[in-house]
mmCIF file of C-alpha atoms in Angstrom:
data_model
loop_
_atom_site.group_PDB
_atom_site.id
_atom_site.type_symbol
_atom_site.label_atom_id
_atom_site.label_comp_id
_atom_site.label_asym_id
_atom_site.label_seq_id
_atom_site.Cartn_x
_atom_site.Cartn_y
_atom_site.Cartn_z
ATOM 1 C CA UNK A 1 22.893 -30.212 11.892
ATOM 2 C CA UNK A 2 23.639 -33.730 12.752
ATOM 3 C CA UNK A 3 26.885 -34.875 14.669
ATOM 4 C CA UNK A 4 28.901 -37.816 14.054
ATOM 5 C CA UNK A 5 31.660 -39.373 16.302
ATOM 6 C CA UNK A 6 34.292 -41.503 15.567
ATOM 7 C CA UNK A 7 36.039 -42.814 18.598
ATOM 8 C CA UNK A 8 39.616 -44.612 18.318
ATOM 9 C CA UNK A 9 42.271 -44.953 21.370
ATOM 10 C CA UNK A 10 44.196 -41.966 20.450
ATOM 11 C CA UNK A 11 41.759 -39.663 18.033
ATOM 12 C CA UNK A 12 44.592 -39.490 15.579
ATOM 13 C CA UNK A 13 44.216 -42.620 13.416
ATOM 14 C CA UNK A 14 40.191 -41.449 12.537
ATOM 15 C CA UNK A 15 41.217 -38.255 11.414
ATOM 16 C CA UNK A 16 41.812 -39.109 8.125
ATOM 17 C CA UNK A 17 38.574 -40.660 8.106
ATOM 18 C CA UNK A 18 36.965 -37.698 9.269
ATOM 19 C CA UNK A 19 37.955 -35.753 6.534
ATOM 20 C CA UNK A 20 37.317 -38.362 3.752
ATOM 21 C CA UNK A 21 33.696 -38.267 5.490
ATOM 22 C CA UNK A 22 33.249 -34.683 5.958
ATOM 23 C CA UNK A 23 34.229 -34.255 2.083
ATOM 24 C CA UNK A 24 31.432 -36.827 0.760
ATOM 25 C CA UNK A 25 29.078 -34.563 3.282
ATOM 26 C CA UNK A 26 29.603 -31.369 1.579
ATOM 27 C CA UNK A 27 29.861 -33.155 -1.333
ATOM 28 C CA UNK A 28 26.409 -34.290 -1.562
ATOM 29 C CA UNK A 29 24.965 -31.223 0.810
ATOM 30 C CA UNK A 30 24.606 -32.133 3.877
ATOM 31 C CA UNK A 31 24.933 -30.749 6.993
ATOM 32 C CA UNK A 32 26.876 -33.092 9.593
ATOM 33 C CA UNK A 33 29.757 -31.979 11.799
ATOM 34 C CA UNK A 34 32.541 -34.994 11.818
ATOM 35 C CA UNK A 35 34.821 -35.218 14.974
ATOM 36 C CA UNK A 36 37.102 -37.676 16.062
ATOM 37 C CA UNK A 37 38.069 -38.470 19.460
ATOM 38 C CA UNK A 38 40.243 -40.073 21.886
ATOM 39 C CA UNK A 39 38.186 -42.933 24.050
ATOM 40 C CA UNK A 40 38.604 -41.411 27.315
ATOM 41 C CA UNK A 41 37.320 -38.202 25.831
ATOM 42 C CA UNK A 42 34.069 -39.438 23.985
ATOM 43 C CA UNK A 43 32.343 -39.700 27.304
ATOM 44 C CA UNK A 44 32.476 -35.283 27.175
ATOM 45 C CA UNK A 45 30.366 -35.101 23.975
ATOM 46 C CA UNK A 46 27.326 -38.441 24.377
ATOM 47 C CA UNK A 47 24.899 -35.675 24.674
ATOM 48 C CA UNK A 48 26.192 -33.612 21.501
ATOM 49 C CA UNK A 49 25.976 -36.153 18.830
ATOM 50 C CA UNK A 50 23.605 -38.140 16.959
ATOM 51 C CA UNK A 51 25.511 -41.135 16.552
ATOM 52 C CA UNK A 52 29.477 -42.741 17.413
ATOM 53 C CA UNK A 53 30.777 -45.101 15.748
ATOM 54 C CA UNK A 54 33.842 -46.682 17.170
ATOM 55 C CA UNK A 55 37.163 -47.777 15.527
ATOM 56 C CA UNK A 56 37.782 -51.383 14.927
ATOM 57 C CA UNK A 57 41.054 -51.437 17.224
ATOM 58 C CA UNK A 58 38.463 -50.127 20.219
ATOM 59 C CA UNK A 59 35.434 -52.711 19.373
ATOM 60 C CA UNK A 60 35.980 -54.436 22.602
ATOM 61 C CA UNK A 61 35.275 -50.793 24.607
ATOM 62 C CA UNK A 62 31.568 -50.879 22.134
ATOM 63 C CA UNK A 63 29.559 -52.258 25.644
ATOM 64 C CA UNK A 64 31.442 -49.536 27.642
ATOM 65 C CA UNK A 65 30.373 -46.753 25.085
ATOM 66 C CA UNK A 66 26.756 -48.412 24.807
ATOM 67 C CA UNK A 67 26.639 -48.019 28.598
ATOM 68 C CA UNK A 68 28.000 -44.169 29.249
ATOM 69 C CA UNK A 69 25.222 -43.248 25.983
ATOM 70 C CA UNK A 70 22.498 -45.111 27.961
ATOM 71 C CA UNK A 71 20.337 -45.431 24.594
ATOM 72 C CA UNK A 72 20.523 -41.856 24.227
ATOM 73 C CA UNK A 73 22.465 -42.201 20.729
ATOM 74 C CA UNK A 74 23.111 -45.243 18.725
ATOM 75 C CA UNK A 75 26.734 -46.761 19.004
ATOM 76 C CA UNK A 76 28.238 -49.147 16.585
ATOM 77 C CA UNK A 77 31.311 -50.594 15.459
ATOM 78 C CA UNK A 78 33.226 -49.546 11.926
ATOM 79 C CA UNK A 79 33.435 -52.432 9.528
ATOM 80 C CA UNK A 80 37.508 -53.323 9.355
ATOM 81 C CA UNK A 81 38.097 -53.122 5.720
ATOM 82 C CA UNK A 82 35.869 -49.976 5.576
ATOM 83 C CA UNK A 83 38.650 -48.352 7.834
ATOM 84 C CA UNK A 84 41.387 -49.826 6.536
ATOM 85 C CA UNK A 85 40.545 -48.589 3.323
ATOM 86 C CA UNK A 86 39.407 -45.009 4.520
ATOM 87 C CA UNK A 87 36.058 -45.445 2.867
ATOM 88 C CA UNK A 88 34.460 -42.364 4.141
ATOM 89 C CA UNK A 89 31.421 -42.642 2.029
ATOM 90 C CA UNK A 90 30.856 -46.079 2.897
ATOM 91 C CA UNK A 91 31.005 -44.723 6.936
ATOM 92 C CA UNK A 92 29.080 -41.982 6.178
ATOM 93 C CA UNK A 93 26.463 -44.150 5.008
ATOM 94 C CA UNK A 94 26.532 -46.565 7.569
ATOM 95 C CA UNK A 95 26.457 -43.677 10.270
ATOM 96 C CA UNK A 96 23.245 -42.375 8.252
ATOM 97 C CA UNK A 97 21.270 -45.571 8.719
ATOM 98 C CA UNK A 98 21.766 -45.795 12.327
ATOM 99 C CA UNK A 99 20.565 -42.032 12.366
ATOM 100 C CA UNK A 100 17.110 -42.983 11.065
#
């Protein structure tokens, strides 16, 4: 099973993301676990996941995160309009490629 993590300040605002990503998972058969996650909390689960992807209103923390996961998982930033459209196949996907 691989585990994605979306970090945003509060965990709330990803949620809905989660889900719209989590459906396109089962969806096409695959077996990820989606969380979302306060900032201050992400630090808890670096060595639990396969990849984070931050939320665009936390970019600026991206060299914090990068730091704390010490190349142990790749960290990136999601693409604006992706989020503000809740585009969870389009995360999904991007999350993949930084899997592989």
């Amino acid at each position: 099973m691989k585990k994605i993590l979306l970090v945003c300040s509060a965990g709330m605002s990803t949620s809905m993301l989660v889900k719209k990503m989590q459906e396109t998972a089962d969806k096409e058969g695959k077996d990820y676990e989606i969380e979302a996650l306060a900032l201050s909390e992400a630090e808890t689960k670096i060595d639990d996941v396969n990849v984070i992807l931050l939320g665009p209103q936390v970019r600026f923390q991206k060299a914090q995160v990068e730091k704390v996961a010490n190349g142990k998982v790749p960290v990136d930033v999601i693409d604006m309009q992706q989020y503000g459209m809740m585009d969870g196949e389009s995360v999904l996907k991007h999350a993949e490629n930084l899997m592989e």
